[in-house]
Tab-separated table of C-alpha atoms (C1' of nucleotides) in Angstrom:
chain	number	residue	atom	x	y	z
A	168	UNK	CA	58.857	16.039	-52.361
A	169	UNK	CA	57.277	13.607	-50.055
A	170	UNK	CA	55.557	14.416	-46.848
A	171	UNK	CA	58.181	13.781	-44.156
A	172	UNK	CA	61.043	15.081	-46.218
A	173	UNK	CA	59.192	18.252	-47.147
A	174	UNK	CA	58.107	18.791	-43.581
A	175	UNK	CA	61.660	18.385	-42.360
A	176	UNK	CA	62.886	20.893	-44.930
A	177	UNK	CA	60.307	23.482	-43.938
A	178	UNK	CA	60.874	23.054	-40.217
A	179	UNK	CA	64.644	23.146	-40.403
A	180	UNK	CA	64.550	26.157	-42.652
A	181	UNK	CA	62.196	27.970	-40.288
A	182	UNK	CA	64.449	27.004	-37.433
A	183	UNK	CA	67.462	28.506	-39.165
A	184	UNK	CA	65.693	31.723	-40.103
A	185	UNK	CA	64.115	32.107	-36.680
A	186	UNK	CA	67.455	33.027	-35.199
A	187	UNK	CA	67.423	30.154	-32.713
A	188	UNK	CA	70.830	29.173	-34.024
A	189	UNK	CA	74.018	31.125	-34.639
A	190	UNK	CA	76.189	31.122	-37.757
A	191	UNK	CA	78.921	28.471	-37.498
A	192	UNK	CA	76.985	26.603	-34.843
A	193	UNK	CA	77.178	22.841	-35.256
A	194	UNK	CA	74.033	20.822	-35.854
A	195	UNK	CA	73.616	17.079	-35.910
A	196	UNK	CA	71.224	15.051	-37.948
A	197	UNK	CA	69.864	13.550	-34.755
A	198	UNK	CA	69.001	16.955	-33.320
A	199	UNK	CA	67.233	17.915	-36.508
A	200	UNK	CA	65.377	14.623	-36.545
A	201	UNK	CA	64.106	15.357	-33.058
A	202	UNK	CA	63.131	18.910	-33.915
A	203	UNK	CA	61.279	17.868	-37.031
A	204	UNK	CA	59.776	14.709	-35.599
A	205	UNK	CA	60.873	12.489	-38.471
A	206	UNK	CA	63.714	10.028	-38.789
A	207	UNK	CA	67.186	10.848	-40.028
A	208	UNK	CA	66.493	9.576	-43.530
A	209	UNK	CA	64.186	12.412	-44.624
A	210	UNK	CA	66.230	14.826	-42.525
A	211	UNK	CA	69.276	13.986	-44.586
A	212	UNK	CA	67.350	14.737	-47.742
A	213	UNK	CA	66.192	18.073	-46.367
A	214	UNK	CA	69.722	18.868	-45.259
A	215	UNK	CA	71.004	18.217	-48.731
A	216	UNK	CA	68.626	20.801	-50.127
A	217	UNK	CA	69.639	23.314	-47.494
A	218	UNK	CA	73.277	22.671	-48.346
A	219	UNK	CA	72.437	23.390	-51.972
A	220	UNK	CA	70.982	26.705	-50.904
A	221	UNK	CA	74.062	27.286	-48.755
A	222	UNK	CA	72.035	27.728	-45.604
A	223	UNK	CA	73.997	24.831	-44.169
A	224	UNK	CA	77.589	23.851	-44.842
A	225	UNK	CA	79.658	20.808	-44.055
A	226	UNK	CA	83.159	20.805	-42.653
A	227	UNK	CA	85.870	18.862	-44.438
A	228	UNK	CA	84.916	15.904	-42.256
A	229	UNK	CA	81.196	16.043	-43.072
A	230	UNK	CA	80.031	17.690	-39.917
A	231	UNK	CA	77.145	20.059	-40.304
A	232	UNK	CA	77.169	23.774	-39.491
A	233	UNK	CA	74.954	26.798	-39.896
A	234	UNK	CA	76.326	28.835	-42.777
A	235	UNK	CA	77.787	32.258	-42.214
A	236	UNK	CA	77.068	34.684	-45.033
A	237	UNK	CA	79.584	37.439	-45.428
A	238	UNK	CA	78.670	40.731	-46.992
A	239	UNK	CA	80.685	39.705	-50.049
A	240	UNK	CA	78.759	36.456	-50.326
A	241	UNK	CA	75.520	38.359	-50.351
A	242	UNK	CA	76.765	40.862	-52.884
A	243	UNK	CA	77.797	38.034	-55.150
A	244	UNK	CA	74.447	36.361	-54.653
A	245	UNK	CA	72.675	39.497	-55.818
A	246	UNK	CA	74.981	39.749	-58.813
A	247	UNK	CA	74.222	36.185	-59.836
A	248	UNK	CA	70.524	36.644	-59.385
A	249	UNK	CA	70.638	39.780	-61.480
A	250	UNK	CA	72.549	38.046	-64.225
A	251	UNK	CA	70.203	35.071	-64.337
A	252	UNK	CA	66.985	36.970	-63.953
A	253	UNK	CA	67.928	39.475	-66.660
A	254	UNK	CA	68.457	36.520	-68.918
A	255	UNK	CA	65.065	35.160	-67.864
A	256	UNK	CA	63.403	38.483	-68.623
A	257	UNK	CA	64.973	38.548	-72.059
A	258	UNK	CA	63.735	35.067	-72.867
A	259	UNK	CA	60.337	35.780	-71.368
A	260	UNK	CA	59.948	38.800	-73.621
A	261	UNK	CA	60.216	36.516	-76.630
A	262	UNK	CA	57.812	33.908	-75.281
A	263	UNK	CA	55.123	35.446	-73.093
A	264	UNK	CA	51.661	35.083	-74.551
A	265	UNK	CA	49.178	37.913	-74.371
A	266	UNK	CA	47.223	35.917	-71.790
A	267	UNK	CA	50.257	35.489	-69.560
A	268	UNK	CA	50.988	39.174	-69.767
A	269	UNK	CA	47.467	39.847	-68.586
A	270	UNK	CA	48.113	37.537	-65.640
A	271	UNK	CA	51.249	39.484	-64.785
A	272	UNK	CA	49.195	42.665	-64.804
A	273	UNK	CA	46.766	41.097	-62.354
A	274	UNK	CA	49.575	40.021	-60.050
A	275	UNK	CA	51.093	43.472	-60.080
A	276	UNK	CA	47.679	44.916	-59.373
A	277	UNK	CA	47.474	42.767	-56.259
A	278	UNK	CA	50.947	43.952	-55.339
A	279	UNK	CA	49.849	47.570	-55.592
A	280	UNK	CA	46.833	46.813	-53.426
A	281	UNK	CA	49.135	45.466	-50.746
A	282	UNK	CA	51.147	48.669	-50.862
A	283	UNK	CA	48.049	50.848	-50.738
A	284	UNK	CA	47.098	49.504	-47.308
A	285	UNK	CA	47.966	51.569	-44.259
A	286	UNK	CA	50.290	50.321	-43.124
A	287	UNK	CA	51.458	48.537	-46.281
A	288	UNK	CA	50.862	44.784	-46.142
A	289	UNK	CA	54.446	43.644	-46.567
A	290	UNK	CA	53.615	39.932	-46.438
A	291	UNK	CA	51.179	40.254	-49.313
A	292	UNK	CA	53.621	42.462	-51.186
A	293	UNK	CA	56.329	39.809	-50.840
A	294	UNK	CA	54.010	37.051	-51.977
A	295	UNK	CA	52.847	39.004	-55.024
A	296	UNK	CA	56.413	39.988	-55.794
A	297	UNK	CA	57.569	36.374	-55.590
A	298	UNK	CA	54.701	35.335	-57.797
A	299	UNK	CA	55.529	38.010	-60.373
A	300	UNK	CA	59.155	37.020	-60.663
A	301	UNK	CA	58.315	33.345	-60.680
A	302	UNK	CA	55.948	33.817	-63.597
A	303	UNK	CA	58.714	35.467	-65.590
A	304	UNK	CA	61.162	32.682	-64.877
A	305	UNK	CA	58.500	30.164	-65.846
A	306	UNK	CA	57.910	31.960	-69.100
A	307	UNK	CA	61.622	31.835	-69.849
A	308	UNK	CA	61.043	28.101	-70.237
A	309	UNK	CA	64.491	26.929	-69.201
A	310	UNK	CA	64.530	24.156	-66.621
A	311	UNK	CA	68.094	24.824	-65.571
A	312	UNK	CA	67.612	28.539	-65.262
A	313	UNK	CA	64.560	27.929	-63.114
A	314	UNK	CA	66.482	25.504	-60.952
A	315	UNK	CA	69.324	27.935	-60.370
A	316	UNK	CA	67.108	30.883	-59.608
A	317	UNK	CA	64.997	28.746	-57.328
A	318	UNK	CA	68.007	28.135	-55.171
A	319	UNK	CA	69.110	31.759	-55.154
A	320	UNK	CA	65.728	33.173	-54.329
A	321	UNK	CA	65.423	30.791	-51.427
A	322	UNK	CA	68.365	32.537	-49.874
A	323	UNK	CA	67.531	34.067	-46.537
A	324	UNK	CA	68.677	37.501	-47.433
A	325	UNK	CA	65.827	38.044	-49.802
A	326	UNK	CA	63.395	37.748	-46.954
A	327	UNK	CA	65.235	40.139	-44.732
A	328	UNK	CA	65.646	42.720	-47.438
A	329	UNK	CA	62.018	43.560	-47.888
A	330	UNK	CA	61.612	44.347	-44.214
A	331	UNK	CA	63.705	47.410	-44.769
A	332	UNK	CA	61.780	48.663	-47.767
A	333	UNK	CA	60.386	52.129	-47.403
A	334	UNK	CA	57.025	52.956	-48.917
A	335	UNK	CA	58.819	54.724	-51.736
A	336	UNK	CA	60.886	51.585	-52.431
A	337	UNK	CA	57.728	49.518	-52.648
A	338	UNK	CA	56.119	51.955	-55.055
A	339	UNK	CA	59.217	51.996	-57.235
A	340	UNK	CA	59.080	48.215	-57.392
A	341	UNK	CA	55.516	48.372	-58.643
A	342	UNK	CA	56.532	50.913	-61.287
A	343	UNK	CA	59.412	48.675	-62.373
A	344	UNK	CA	56.969	45.829	-62.787
A	345	UNK	CA	54.716	48.041	-64.879
A	346	UNK	CA	57.605	48.890	-67.131
A	347	UNK	CA	58.572	45.231	-67.390
A	348	UNK	CA	55.050	44.435	-68.488
A	349	UNK	CA	55.292	47.182	-71.081
A	350	UNK	CA	58.551	45.702	-72.352
A	351	UNK	CA	56.935	42.280	-72.573
A	352	UNK	CA	53.914	43.671	-74.387
A	353	UNK	CA	56.277	45.341	-76.853
A	354	UNK	CA	58.146	42.043	-77.213
A	355	UNK	CA	61.378	43.908	-76.594
A	356	UNK	CA	63.960	41.606	-74.950
A	357	UNK	CA	66.560	44.343	-74.573
A	358	UNK	CA	64.130	46.601	-72.810
A	359	UNK	CA	62.972	43.815	-70.505
A	360	UNK	CA	66.548	42.936	-69.618
A	361	UNK	CA	67.432	46.535	-68.860
A	362	UNK	CA	64.432	47.103	-66.630
A	363	UNK	CA	65.026	43.881	-64.761
A	364	UNK	CA	68.650	44.855	-64.290
A	365	UNK	CA	67.943	48.177	-62.670
A	366	UNK	CA	65.085	46.691	-60.672
A	367	UNK	CA	67.316	44.107	-59.041
A	368	UNK	CA	70.346	46.327	-58.728
A	369	UNK	CA	68.283	48.830	-56.798
A	370	UNK	CA	67.110	46.029	-54.509
A	371	UNK	CA	70.727	45.276	-53.807
A	372	UNK	CA	71.521	48.851	-52.854
A	373	UNK	CA	68.477	49.015	-50.630
A	374	UNK	CA	69.817	45.960	-48.892
A	375	UNK	CA	73.353	47.332	-48.772
A	376	UNK	CA	72.194	50.519	-47.099
A	377	UNK	CA	70.234	48.593	-44.498
A	378	UNK	CA	73.184	46.484	-43.368
A	379	UNK	CA	75.629	49.350	-43.343
A	380	UNK	CA	79.098	49.652	-44.837
A	381	UNK	CA	81.292	46.839	-46.031
A	382	UNK	CA	82.948	44.277	-43.822
A	383	UNK	CA	81.728	41.687	-41.389
A	384	UNK	CA	79.168	38.941	-41.543
A	385	UNK	CA	75.817	40.258	-42.667
A	386	UNK	CA	74.064	36.966	-42.851
A	387	UNK	CA	71.869	35.344	-40.293
A	388	UNK	CA	72.798	37.284	-37.202
A	389	UNK	CA	69.796	38.875	-35.594
A	390	UNK	CA	70.993	42.384	-34.831
B	173	UNK	CA	80.918	12.398	-50.788
B	174	UNK	CA	81.348	9.130	-49.095
B	175	UNK	CA	82.592	5.976	-50.638
B	176	UNK	CA	79.460	4.027	-51.593
B	177	UNK	CA	77.530	7.088	-52.580
B	178	UNK	CA	80.346	8.399	-54.747
B	179	UNK	CA	80.831	5.029	-56.344
B	180	UNK	CA	77.132	4.795	-57.126
B	181	UNK	CA	77.213	8.243	-58.694
B	182	UNK	CA	80.168	7.415	-60.896
B	183	UNK	CA	78.787	4.064	-61.993
B	184	UNK	CA	75.307	5.325	-62.763
B	185	UNK	CA	76.713	8.280	-64.646
B	186	UNK	CA	78.953	6.024	-66.696
B	187	UNK	CA	76.024	3.752	-67.324
B	188	UNK	CA	73.966	6.660	-68.641
B	189	UNK	CA	76.719	7.983	-70.874
B	190	UNK	CA	77.637	4.542	-72.167
B	191	UNK	CA	74.483	4.418	-74.220
B	192	UNK	CA	73.208	1.280	-72.518
B	193	UNK	CA	69.983	3.140	-71.817
B	194	UNK	CA	67.663	5.195	-74.001
B	195	UNK	CA	66.225	8.646	-73.296
B	196	UNK	CA	62.859	8.361	-71.507
B	197	UNK	CA	63.624	4.833	-70.406
B	198	UNK	CA	62.471	4.099	-66.879
B	199	UNK	CA	64.961	3.128	-64.208
B	200	UNK	CA	64.318	1.894	-60.706
B	201	UNK	CA	66.388	2.464	-57.637
B	202	UNK	CA	66.611	-1.283	-57.183
B	203	UNK	CA	68.093	-1.784	-60.632
B	204	UNK	CA	70.646	0.922	-59.980
B	205	UNK	CA	71.463	-0.594	-56.608
B	206	UNK	CA	72.183	-3.892	-58.315
B	207	UNK	CA	74.272	-2.288	-61.031
B	208	UNK	CA	76.321	-0.301	-58.558
B	209	UNK	CA	76.557	-3.012	-55.916
B	210	UNK	CA	75.452	-0.782	-53.048
B	211	UNK	CA	72.150	-0.455	-51.272
B	212	UNK	CA	69.356	1.910	-52.244
B	213	UNK	CA	70.329	4.515	-49.661
B	214	UNK	CA	73.519	5.723	-51.373
B	215	UNK	CA	71.873	5.132	-54.752
B	216	UNK	CA	69.172	7.602	-53.822
B	217	UNK	CA	71.804	10.163	-52.950
B	218	UNK	CA	73.567	9.619	-56.266
B	219	UNK	CA	70.268	9.840	-58.118
B	220	UNK	CA	69.525	13.140	-56.488
B	221	UNK	CA	72.789	14.547	-57.831
B	222	UNK	CA	72.043	13.230	-61.293
B	223	UNK	CA	68.621	14.829	-61.116
B	224	UNK	CA	70.311	18.102	-60.256
B	225	UNK	CA	72.404	17.742	-63.373
B	226	UNK	CA	69.277	16.855	-65.316
B	227	UNK	CA	70.689	13.556	-66.483
B	228	UNK	CA	67.740	11.907	-64.770
B	229	UNK	CA	64.229	13.228	-64.340
B	230	UNK	CA	61.273	12.166	-62.281
B	231	UNK	CA	57.722	11.861	-63.498
B	232	UNK	CA	54.967	13.631	-61.609
B	233	UNK	CA	54.607	10.473	-59.542
B	234	UNK	CA	58.298	10.247	-58.616
B	235	UNK	CA	59.216	7.556	-61.043
B	236	UNK	CA	62.686	7.814	-62.488
B	237	UNK	CA	63.558	8.237	-66.168
B	238	UNK	CA	66.577	8.908	-68.327
B	239	UNK	CA	66.430	12.542	-69.381
B	240	UNK	CA	65.939	13.497	-72.969
B	241	UNK	CA	67.861	16.589	-73.999
B	242	UNK	CA	66.375	18.509	-76.861
B	243	UNK	CA	68.499	20.663	-79.079
B	244	UNK	CA	66.917	23.717	-77.434
B	245	UNK	CA	67.841	22.420	-73.996
B	246	UNK	CA	71.433	22.089	-75.066
B	247	UNK	CA	71.506	25.506	-76.655
B	248	UNK	CA	70.179	26.994	-73.441
B	249	UNK	CA	72.731	25.067	-71.443
B	250	UNK	CA	75.529	26.575	-73.511
B	251	UNK	CA	74.045	30.032	-73.087
B	252	UNK	CA	73.943	29.646	-69.314
B	253	UNK	CA	77.443	28.320	-69.183
B	254	UNK	CA	78.660	31.215	-71.267
B	255	UNK	CA	76.928	33.721	-69.040
B	256	UNK	CA	78.292	32.225	-65.842
B	257	UNK	CA	81.774	31.524	-67.076
B	258	UNK	CA	82.153	35.022	-68.523
B	259	UNK	CA	81.282	36.309	-65.105
B	260	UNK	CA	83.841	33.957	-63.598
B	261	UNK	CA	86.511	35.183	-66.009
B	262	UNK	CA	85.761	38.768	-65.086
B	263	UNK	CA	86.084	38.062	-61.385
B	264	UNK	CA	89.164	35.934	-61.919
B	265	UNK	CA	90.858	38.790	-63.748
B	266	UNK	CA	90.584	40.866	-60.590
B	267	UNK	CA	91.808	38.154	-58.274
B	268	UNK	CA	94.313	35.852	-59.953
B	269	UNK	CA	97.745	36.036	-58.390
B	270	UNK	CA	100.847	36.007	-60.544
B	271	UNK	CA	101.562	32.481	-59.287
B	272	UNK	CA	98.148	31.233	-60.329
B	273	UNK	CA	98.556	32.772	-63.752
B	274	UNK	CA	101.808	30.885	-64.105
B	275	UNK	CA	99.942	27.690	-63.245
B	276	UNK	CA	97.399	28.436	-65.939
B	277	UNK	CA	100.229	28.824	-68.416
B	278	UNK	CA	101.544	25.420	-67.427
B	279	UNK	CA	98.137	23.818	-67.856
B	280	UNK	CA	97.702	25.351	-71.271
B	281	UNK	CA	101.181	24.162	-72.183
B	282	UNK	CA	100.100	20.618	-71.350
B	283	UNK	CA	97.011	21.170	-73.455
B	284	UNK	CA	99.137	22.197	-76.432
B	285	UNK	CA	101.283	19.113	-75.956
B	286	UNK	CA	98.191	16.951	-76.173
B	287	UNK	CA	97.260	18.633	-79.440
B	288	UNK	CA	100.752	18.278	-80.852
B	289	UNK	CA	100.557	14.491	-80.732
B	290	UNK	CA	99.719	12.628	-83.917
B	291	UNK	CA	96.928	11.893	-83.644
B	292	UNK	CA	95.983	14.541	-81.071
B	293	UNK	CA	95.450	13.075	-77.619
B	294	UNK	CA	91.846	14.165	-77.120
B	295	UNK	CA	91.540	12.669	-73.640
B	296	UNK	CA	94.506	14.658	-72.394
B	297	UNK	CA	93.233	17.746	-74.178
B	298	UNK	CA	89.876	17.402	-72.413
B	299	UNK	CA	91.484	16.914	-69.044
B	300	UNK	CA	93.759	19.936	-69.461
B	301	UNK	CA	90.859	21.981	-70.758
B	302	UNK	CA	88.698	21.027	-67.783
B	303	UNK	CA	91.532	21.872	-65.456
B	304	UNK	CA	92.064	25.261	-67.086
B	305	UNK	CA	88.441	26.278	-66.801
B	306	UNK	CA	88.170	24.918	-63.285
B	307	UNK	CA	91.117	27.020	-62.169
B	308	UNK	CA	89.411	30.135	-63.463
B	309	UNK	CA	86.171	29.352	-61.678
B	310	UNK	CA	88.142	28.675	-58.521
B	311	UNK	CA	89.872	32.003	-58.827
B	312	UNK	CA	86.514	33.734	-59.158
B	313	UNK	CA	86.060	32.774	-55.507
B	314	UNK	CA	82.289	32.481	-55.515
B	315	UNK	CA	80.906	29.322	-53.957
B	316	UNK	CA	77.538	29.630	-55.663
B	317	UNK	CA	79.019	30.328	-59.053
B	318	UNK	CA	81.263	27.310	-58.667
B	319	UNK	CA	78.338	25.163	-57.653
B	320	UNK	CA	76.251	26.203	-60.647
B	321	UNK	CA	79.024	25.759	-63.159
B	322	UNK	CA	79.930	22.443	-61.631
B	323	UNK	CA	76.490	21.164	-62.479
B	324	UNK	CA	76.513	22.581	-65.979
B	325	UNK	CA	79.916	21.290	-66.910
B	326	UNK	CA	78.921	17.828	-65.762
B	327	UNK	CA	76.377	17.817	-68.533
B	328	UNK	CA	76.961	15.030	-71.003
B	329	UNK	CA	77.048	17.214	-73.999
B	330	UNK	CA	80.355	18.696	-73.068
B	331	UNK	CA	81.958	15.323	-73.365
B	332	UNK	CA	80.471	14.580	-76.724
B	333	UNK	CA	81.369	17.951	-78.148
B	334	UNK	CA	85.090	17.564	-78.063
B	335	UNK	CA	84.938	14.355	-80.051
B	336	UNK	CA	83.938	16.395	-83.041
B	337	UNK	CA	86.713	18.963	-82.687
B	338	UNK	CA	88.918	19.286	-85.702
B	339	UNK	CA	92.603	19.928	-85.224
B	340	UNK	CA	92.027	23.553	-86.119
B	341	UNK	CA	89.331	23.813	-83.432
B	342	UNK	CA	91.731	22.452	-80.849
B	343	UNK	CA	94.423	24.898	-81.847
B	344	UNK	CA	91.996	27.789	-81.681
B	345	UNK	CA	91.065	26.735	-78.154
B	346	UNK	CA	94.696	26.872	-77.132
B	347	UNK	CA	95.016	30.341	-78.665
B	348	UNK	CA	91.907	31.479	-76.786
B	349	UNK	CA	93.459	30.253	-73.568
B	350	UNK	CA	96.626	32.173	-74.355
B	351	UNK	CA	94.626	35.314	-74.853
B	352	UNK	CA	92.725	34.709	-71.630
B	353	UNK	CA	96.017	34.433	-69.804
B	354	UNK	CA	97.110	37.688	-71.376
B	355	UNK	CA	93.895	39.346	-70.203
B	356	UNK	CA	94.480	38.012	-66.685
B	357	UNK	CA	98.069	39.196	-66.685
B	358	UNK	CA	96.857	42.632	-67.745
B	359	UNK	CA	94.217	42.502	-64.990
B	360	UNK	CA	91.605	43.455	-67.551
B	361	UNK	CA	88.192	42.027	-66.590
B	362	UNK	CA	86.455	43.268	-69.723
B	363	UNK	CA	89.028	41.654	-71.956
B	364	UNK	CA	88.830	38.394	-70.045
B	365	UNK	CA	85.047	38.365	-70.283
B	366	UNK	CA	85.105	39.033	-74.011
B	367	UNK	CA	87.618	36.320	-74.776
B	368	UNK	CA	85.758	33.809	-72.649
B	369	UNK	CA	82.552	34.743	-74.424
B	370	UNK	CA	83.829	34.105	-77.903
B	371	UNK	CA	85.683	31.005	-76.737
B	372	UNK	CA	82.509	29.370	-75.444
B	373	UNK	CA	80.249	30.636	-78.167
B	374	UNK	CA	82.508	29.081	-80.749
B	375	UNK	CA	82.356	25.807	-78.851
B	376	UNK	CA	78.604	25.960	-79.122
B	377	UNK	CA	78.681	26.448	-82.877
B	378	UNK	CA	81.139	23.604	-83.253
B	379	UNK	CA	78.673	21.453	-81.387
B	380	UNK	CA	75.705	22.780	-83.364
B	381	UNK	CA	77.377	21.931	-86.646
B	382	UNK	CA	78.154	18.416	-85.489
B	383	UNK	CA	74.559	17.579	-84.567
B	384	UNK	CA	73.065	19.145	-87.651
B	385	UNK	CA	70.192	21.586	-88.052
B	386	UNK	CA	67.576	22.459	-85.478
B	387	UNK	CA	64.875	20.115	-84.312
B	388	UNK	CA	64.817	16.760	-82.620
B	389	UNK	CA	66.457	15.306	-79.567
B	390	UNK	CA	70.187	15.782	-79.692
B	391	UNK	CA	70.954	14.458	-76.270
B	392	UNK	CA	72.040	11.020	-75.288
B	393	UNK	CA	71.171	9.068	-78.366
B	394	UNK	CA	74.132	7.228	-79.759
B	395	UNK	CA	73.904	7.974	-83.462
C	212	DC	C1'	32.185	-3.942	-76.549
C	213	DG	C1'	33.676	-0.146	-73.380
C	214	DG	C1'	34.581	1.671	-69.193
C	215	DA	C1'	35.056	1.626	-64.334
C	216	DC	C1'	36.294	-0.796	-60.351
C	217	DG	C1'	39.366	-3.278	-57.387
C	218	DC	C1'	43.141	-6.448	-56.724
C	219	DT	C1'	48.117	-7.344	-57.139
C	220	DA	C1'	52.673	-6.253	-58.028
C	221	DT	C1'	55.994	-2.665	-58.512
C	222	DT	C1'	58.234	1.326	-56.918
C	223	DT	C1'	59.299	4.940	-53.947
C	224	DG	C1'	59.467	6.795	-49.020
C	225	DT	C1'	60.604	6.160	-44.031
C	226	DA	C1'	62.327	4.108	-39.833
C	227	DT	C1'	65.742	1.700	-37.499
C	228	DA	C1'	69.788	-0.942	-36.537
C	229	DC	C1'	74.386	-1.284	-37.382
C	230	DA	C1'	79.106	-0.035	-39.407
C	231	DA	C1'	82.659	3.295	-40.264
C	232	DT	C1'	84.804	7.391	-39.221
C	233	DA	C1'	86.109	11.447	-36.822
C	234	DA	C1'	86.479	14.230	-32.470
C	235	DC	C1'	87.554	14.284	-27.583
C	236	DG	C1'	90.112	13.452	-23.421
C	237	DG	C1'	93.208	11.238	-20.641
C	238	DT	C1'	97.553	9.145	-20.163
C	239	DT	C1'	102.053	8.260	-21.089
C	240	DT	C1'	106.621	9.306	-22.553
C	241	DG	C1'	110.405	11.994	-24.402
D	226	DC	C1'	105.735	20.500	-20.139
D	227	DA	C1'	104.618	19.263	-24.812
D	228	DA	C1'	103.349	16.034	-28.007
D	229	DA	C1'	101.937	11.677	-29.577
D	230	DC	C1'	99.183	7.562	-28.652
D	231	DC	C1'	95.076	4.991	-27.506
D	232	DG	C1'	90.423	4.131	-25.937
D	233	DT	C1'	85.827	6.239	-25.621
D	234	DT	C1'	82.117	8.881	-27.364
D	235	DA	C1'	79.737	11.392	-30.813
D	236	DT	C1'	78.394	11.733	-35.653
D	237	DT	C1'	77.817	10.470	-40.149
D	238	DG	C1'	77.239	6.615	-43.720
D	239	DT	C1'	75.022	2.210	-45.208
D	240	DA	C1'	72.012	-1.721	-45.250
D	241	DT	C1'	67.674	-3.640	-44.535
D	242	DA	C1'	62.914	-4.152	-43.335
D	243	DC	C1'	58.683	-2.219	-43.665
D	244	DA	C1'	54.998	1.333	-44.990
D	245	DA	C1'	52.757	4.155	-48.449
D	246	DA	C1'	51.708	5.201	-52.899
D	247	DT	C1'	51.171	4.170	-57.722
D	248	DA	C1'	50.700	1.638	-62.010
D	249	DG	C1'	49.180	-2.386	-64.534
D	250	DC	C1'	45.834	-5.718	-65.423
D	251	DG	C1'	41.957	-8.488	-65.244
D	252	DT	C1'	37.174	-8.736	-64.278
D	253	DC	C1'	32.687	-7.342	-63.825
D	254	DC	C1'	28.816	-4.654	-65.073
D	255	DG	C1'	26.418	-1.546	-68.142
DNA sequence: CGGACGCTATTTGTATACAATAACGGTTTG
DNA sequence: CAAACCGTTATTGTATACAAATAGCGTCCG
């Protein structure tokens, strides 16, 4: 994307995740234009992307509001991500070159380094983790799949989840990645799918524990 | 969407599917604005949607081209649709009210009527079919899932596929729908998923047969 | 003759002014 | 007192003018 439009997207997104706004709060394009320092034209483009990611929603009369994510919404989001990313892992297992697998190993090595710090460097962990999963989706070589997962992974919940990881959770993630790499090296799509499935399903339960039992809006509220 | 923007979307889409343009042909926003009779602003919004649906693509320098769908792209598109719509069927089986199931029966009745014509009324069949599947996705009650499937089903290939249906194919579709309804009535998610899976997979093979063996661009070319 | 440079024309990106539409509030009327 | 109507204000949608970036082409220099 172009400069102003990309800037607007980043700033609005940061604004939403910062907690400066409440779920269901109304926003106007003018406000956002002021906040971002660009005109409404690129703001509207940024807003469209954020609507795609369901961070913003429009009322029936086109007015703009901060989205409210229910616990069910989030659960469904995890389910979709699992479904799509398992598929990606399966395809990747058939396509990954030896060189790419080596790259994955390097990324997971960096991830382990981040964990080995005291205290663990969560930011670096997240970045390495993102990079690892992105490489797999890339290797799946399906534009649409990549597009869909791109939108899901942008979801705010993913960010919040990792904050609640315990050290043991982080280590288990690294082990999952190791096993994924093994499945790729063995060119075993079924194995890769299965590992990815349990990897992501565990992430969901980690999240579920951290937000407590069912019911209520678990989205962007800063409790 | 708003009037001009929606109009632009519809006109551009029709223009693409009409065969007046070739895959990889360049388009400009100005051209499209002239064709649609609105200014570039709503055209840009329409173009963004068509990019989402991968009917249009942008070069690395933001220039706009008609997308070229390879046979592999289409195969992957079917696979994704199958994955998502099976999931939708599963969720729908848990949620569909008796009243909604009755509505599905009515829709499928209309579909059978369309088939019973001599010759079969393919347009009405397609409309009823779209309606049937849409109702299921609706019942799945997952905004993201709906969004994703919306984009996939918009894909041009779906339209072309039905043109090659034989009468027997059409009848089999109706039978599949009947069985889906039975699975919903029984509130059996596994059954619903399985029926949906074979239903869509068969559609893929019908398509695959019609475009011939692997290799080459099977997308928008008007052969 | 080939390749690199720079000019021009084309195309996309952004700002702004204006039009259309929807919400709000006050008033009127049954 | 409630509900519908109308004018005002707020908000989104569209057109247009202009700015930035990019491609295409001709020329100049080696």
